[in-house]
Amino acid sequence: LDKQRFISVPSSWTSAGYSGDGYATYCLTVITPHTGVLGIRMPSAASAYELLVNGSRVLSCGSVSSGKKGHAPEFRPQEGYFVCSGKPVEITLHISNFSHCKGGLWESITFGTPGQLQQARERSTALEMFLIGALLVMTFYHAGLFFFRRQNRYTVYFALICLLMAVRTGYTGERLFAGFLPFIPWEIQGKLEY
């Protein structure tokens, strides 16, 4: 963005009246009496980011750049950890987007202890795995119904819808399929989301 401005987070840049393409820096000071190891859970952001805590890089995803030339997109939720001494924590997030129609930080960043972040990730992963499994069971069931009763075409349509929803679920949220199938290009992963 071309000037210093406050915008709501989480939200895309387009909701603040800007184009989806560009780069920005978000800054936040967290005042916490906690001492010891803390963590940050970073959701997917459009479409490359670098997160610094007190000036040290904790997380990065893709390649952040001020132009298309050095920009490399990547969607991957992840966690980073740092030692907190009870003093204010300066969080700086650099984001660039030249690959997606909506740039910015779409989801909230989670801040907590390593145990809290791990528990939240495991809960989210378990829910997504359950949803994918249930959708695949419905896919195979309705495909089997179509195999035995070909005159009922609605069963194969429903099977295809369930399959597409299972694939979409695998490429959103925790992005489980992106971890299992890392060779699929970013552009295809983004299109599968829609």
CSV table of C-alpha atoms in Angstrom, one decimal:
chain,number,residue,atom,x,y,z
A,1,LEU,CA,0.0,0.0,0.0
A,2,ASP,CA,1.3,3.4,-0.9
A,3,LYS,CA,0.8,5.1,2.5
A,4,GLN,CA,0.4,4.4,6.2
A,5,ARG,CA,-3.2,3.5,7.0
A,6,PHE,CA,-5.2,1.5,9.5
A,7,ILE,CA,-7.3,-1.3,8.1
A,8,SER,CA,-9.3,-4.0,9.8
A,9,VAL,CA,-7.6,-7.4,10.2
A,10,PRO,CA,-8.5,-10.0,9.2
A,11,SER,CA,-9.7,-8.7,5.8
A,12,SER,CA,-8.5,-8.5,2.3
A,13,TRP,CA,-7.0,-5.3,0.8
A,14,THR,CA,-9.9,-5.2,-1.7
A,15,SER,CA,-12.3,-4.7,1.2
A,16,ALA,CA,-10.3,-1.6,2.2
A,17,GLY,CA,-10.6,-0.1,-1.3
A,18,TYR,CA,-7.3,-1.3,-2.8
A,19,SER,CA,-6.4,-3.5,-5.7
A,20,GLY,CA,-5.6,-7.2,-4.8
A,21,ASP,CA,-2.0,-6.7,-6.1
A,22,GLY,CA,0.5,-5.1,-3.9
A,23,TYR,CA,2.5,-5.4,-0.7
A,24,ALA,CA,2.0,-4.2,2.9
A,25,THR,CA,3.5,-4.2,6.3
A,26,TYR,CA,1.3,-4.9,9.4
A,27,CYS,CA,2.7,-4.0,12.8
A,28,LEU,CA,1.4,-5.0,16.2
A,29,THR,CA,2.7,-4.6,19.8
A,30,VAL,CA,1.6,-7.3,22.2
A,31,ILE,CA,1.9,-6.5,25.9
A,32,THR,CA,2.1,-9.7,27.9
A,33,PRO,CA,3.5,-10.6,31.3
A,34,HIS,CA,4.3,-14.1,30.1
A,35,THR,CA,7.9,-15.4,30.2
A,36,GLY,CA,9.0,-18.4,28.3
A,37,VAL,CA,8.2,-19.8,24.9
A,38,LEU,CA,5.2,-18.5,23.0
A,39,GLY,CA,4.0,-19.2,19.5
A,40,ILE,CA,2.2,-17.7,16.6
A,41,ARG,CA,-0.1,-19.7,14.3
A,42,MET,CA,-0.2,-18.0,11.0
A,43,PRO,CA,-3.1,-19.0,8.7
A,44,SER,CA,-2.9,-18.9,4.9
A,45,ALA,CA,-2.4,-15.3,3.7
A,46,ALA,CA,-2.5,-14.0,0.2
A,47,SER,CA,-0.1,-14.9,-1.1
A,48,ALA,CA,3.4,-14.6,0.4
A,49,TYR,CA,4.5,-13.4,3.9
A,50,GLU,CA,7.3,-13.0,6.3
A,51,LEU,CA,6.6,-12.6,10.0
A,52,LEU,CA,9.1,-11.1,12.4
A,53,VAL,CA,9.0,-11.0,16.2
A,54,ASN,CA,11.2,-8.4,17.8
A,55,GLY,CA,13.1,-8.1,14.5
A,56,SER,CA,13.9,-11.8,14.1
A,57,ARG,CA,12.2,-13.9,11.4
A,58,VAL,CA,9.9,-16.5,12.9
A,59,LEU,CA,7.9,-17.6,9.9
A,60,SER,CA,7.9,-17.1,6.1
A,61,CYS,CA,5.8,-18.5,3.3
A,62,GLY,CA,6.6,-17.9,-0.4
A,63,SER,CA,8.8,-15.0,-1.4
A,64,VAL,CA,7.8,-11.5,-0.4
A,65,SER,CA,8.6,-8.7,-2.9
A,66,SER,CA,7.5,-5.2,-3.8
A,67,GLY,CA,6.9,-6.3,-7.4
A,68,LYS,CA,5.9,-9.3,-9.5
A,69,LYS,CA,9.4,-10.2,-10.4
A,70,GLY,CA,10.6,-11.4,-7.0
A,71,HIS,CA,7.2,-12.6,-5.7
A,72,ALA,CA,6.5,-16.3,-5.3
A,73,PRO,CA,3.1,-17.3,-3.9
A,74,GLU,CA,2.5,-20.1,-1.4
A,75,PHE,CA,-0.4,-21.1,0.8
A,76,ARG,CA,0.6,-22.9,3.9
A,77,PRO,CA,-0.6,-22.5,7.5
A,78,GLN,CA,2.2,-22.8,10.0
A,79,GLU,CA,3.5,-22.1,13.5
A,80,GLY,CA,6.5,-20.3,14.8
A,81,TYR,CA,7.9,-20.0,18.3
A,82,PHE,CA,9.9,-17.4,20.1
A,83,VAL,CA,11.1,-16.7,23.7
A,84,CYS,CA,9.2,-14.0,25.5
A,85,SER,CA,10.9,-12.1,28.4
A,86,GLY,CA,7.8,-10.4,29.8
A,87,LYS,CA,8.4,-7.3,27.8
A,88,PRO,CA,6.2,-6.0,24.9
A,89,VAL,CA,6.5,-8.1,21.8
A,90,GLU,CA,6.8,-6.3,18.4
A,91,ILE,CA,5.2,-8.4,15.6
A,92,THR,CA,5.8,-7.2,12.1
A,93,LEU,CA,4.2,-9.0,9.1
A,94,HIS,CA,5.3,-8.3,5.5
A,95,ILE,CA,2.8,-9.5,2.9
A,96,SER,CA,2.9,-9.3,-0.9
A,97,ASN,CA,0.4,-10.5,-3.4
A,98,PHE,CA,0.6,-10.5,-7.2
A,99,SER,CA,-1.0,-13.9,-7.8
A,100,HIS,CA,-4.5,-13.8,-6.2
A,101,CYS,CA,-7.5,-11.5,-6.7
A,102,LYS,CA,-7.7,-10.7,-3.0
A,103,GLY,CA,-4.5,-9.8,-1.1
A,104,GLY,CA,-3.9,-9.5,2.6
A,105,LEU,CA,-4.5,-11.3,5.8
A,106,TRP,CA,-7.8,-13.2,5.5
A,107,GLU,CA,-7.9,-15.0,8.8
A,108,SER,CA,-6.9,-14.1,12.4
A,109,ILE,CA,-3.4,-14.9,13.7
A,110,THR,CA,-3.4,-17.0,16.8
A,111,PHE,CA,-1.1,-16.2,19.7
A,112,GLY,CA,-0.5,-18.6,22.6
A,113,THR,CA,1.7,-21.3,24.2
A,114,PRO,CA,3.0,-24.2,22.2
A,115,GLY,CA,0.5,-26.5,23.8
A,116,GLN,CA,-2.4,-24.3,23.0
A,117,LEU,CA,-1.4,-23.9,19.4
A,118,GLN,CA,-0.8,-27.6,18.9
A,119,GLN,CA,-4.2,-28.5,20.4
A,120,ALA,CA,-5.9,-26.0,18.1
A,121,ARG,CA,-4.1,-27.4,15.1
A,122,GLU,CA,-4.9,-31.0,16.0
A,123,ARG,CA,-8.6,-30.2,16.5
A,124,SER,CA,-8.8,-28.4,13.2
A,125,THR,CA,-7.0,-31.2,11.4
A,126,ALA,CA,-9.2,-33.9,12.9
A,127,LEU,CA,-12.3,-32.0,11.9
A,128,GLU,CA,-11.1,-31.6,8.3
A,129,MET,CA,-10.1,-35.3,8.1
A,130,PHE,CA,-13.5,-36.3,9.4
A,131,LEU,CA,-15.3,-34.1,6.8
A,132,ILE,CA,-13.1,-35.4,4.0
A,133,GLY,CA,-13.7,-39.0,5.0
A,134,ALA,CA,-17.5,-38.5,5.3
A,135,LEU,CA,-17.6,-36.8,1.9
A,136,LEU,CA,-15.6,-39.6,0.3
A,137,VAL,CA,-17.8,-42.3,1.9
A,138,MET,CA,-20.9,-40.5,0.4
A,139,THR,CA,-19.0,-40.3,-2.9
A,140,PHE,CA,-18.4,-44.0,-3.1
A,141,TYR,CA,-21.8,-44.9,-1.8
A,142,HIS,CA,-23.6,-42.8,-4.4
A,143,ALA,CA,-21.3,-43.9,-7.2
A,144,GLY,CA,-22.1,-47.5,-6.2
A,145,LEU,CA,-25.8,-46.7,-6.4
A,146,PHE,CA,-25.4,-45.3,-9.9
A,147,PHE,CA,-23.4,-48.5,-10.9
A,148,PHE,CA,-26.4,-50.7,-10.0
A,149,ARG,CA,-29.2,-48.3,-11.1
A,150,ARG,CA,-28.0,-46.3,-14.1
A,151,GLN,CA,-31.4,-44.8,-14.7
A,152,ASN,CA,-31.0,-42.7,-11.5
A,153,ARG,CA,-28.5,-40.2,-12.8
A,154,TYR,CA,-28.9,-37.9,-9.8
A,155,THR,CA,-26.8,-40.3,-7.7
A,156,VAL,CA,-23.7,-39.8,-9.9
A,157,TYR,CA,-24.2,-36.1,-9.8
A,158,PHE,CA,-24.4,-36.1,-6.1
A,159,ALA,CA,-21.3,-38.4,-6.0
A,160,LEU,CA,-19.4,-35.8,-8.1
A,161,ILE,CA,-20.5,-33.0,-5.8
A,162,CYS,CA,-19.3,-34.9,-2.8
A,163,LEU,CA,-16.0,-35.6,-4.4
A,164,LEU,CA,-15.5,-32.0,-5.3
A,165,MET,CA,-16.3,-30.9,-1.8
A,166,ALA,CA,-13.8,-33.4,-0.4
A,167,VAL,CA,-11.1,-32.0,-2.7
A,168,ARG,CA,-12.0,-28.4,-1.8
A,169,THR,CA,-11.9,-29.2,1.9
A,170,GLY,CA,-8.5,-30.7,1.5
A,171,TYR,CA,-7.2,-27.5,-0.1
A,172,THR,CA,-8.7,-25.0,2.4
A,173,GLY,CA,-8.2,-24.5,6.1
A,174,GLU,CA,-5.2,-26.7,7.2
A,175,ARG,CA,-4.6,-27.5,3.5
A,176,LEU,CA,-4.0,-31.2,4.2
A,177,PHE,CA,-3.8,-32.2,0.5
A,178,ALA,CA,-1.2,-29.5,-0.2
A,179,GLY,CA,1.0,-31.3,2.4
A,180,PHE,CA,0.4,-34.7,0.9
A,181,LEU,CA,0.6,-33.6,-2.7
A,182,PRO,CA,3.3,-30.8,-2.7
A,183,PHE,CA,4.0,-31.3,-6.5
A,184,ILE,CA,0.6,-29.7,-7.5
A,185,PRO,CA,1.3,-26.1,-8.6
A,186,TRP,CA,0.1,-23.2,-6.6
A,187,GLU,CA,-2.2,-22.0,-9.4
A,188,ILE,CA,-4.1,-25.3,-9.5
A,189,GLN,CA,-4.4,-25.4,-5.7
A,190,GLY,CA,-5.9,-21.9,-5.8
A,191,LYS,CA,-8.4,-22.9,-8.5
A,192,LEU,CA,-9.5,-26.0,-6.6
A,193,GLU,CA,-10.4,-23.7,-3.6
A,194,TYR,CA,-13.0,-22.0,-5.8
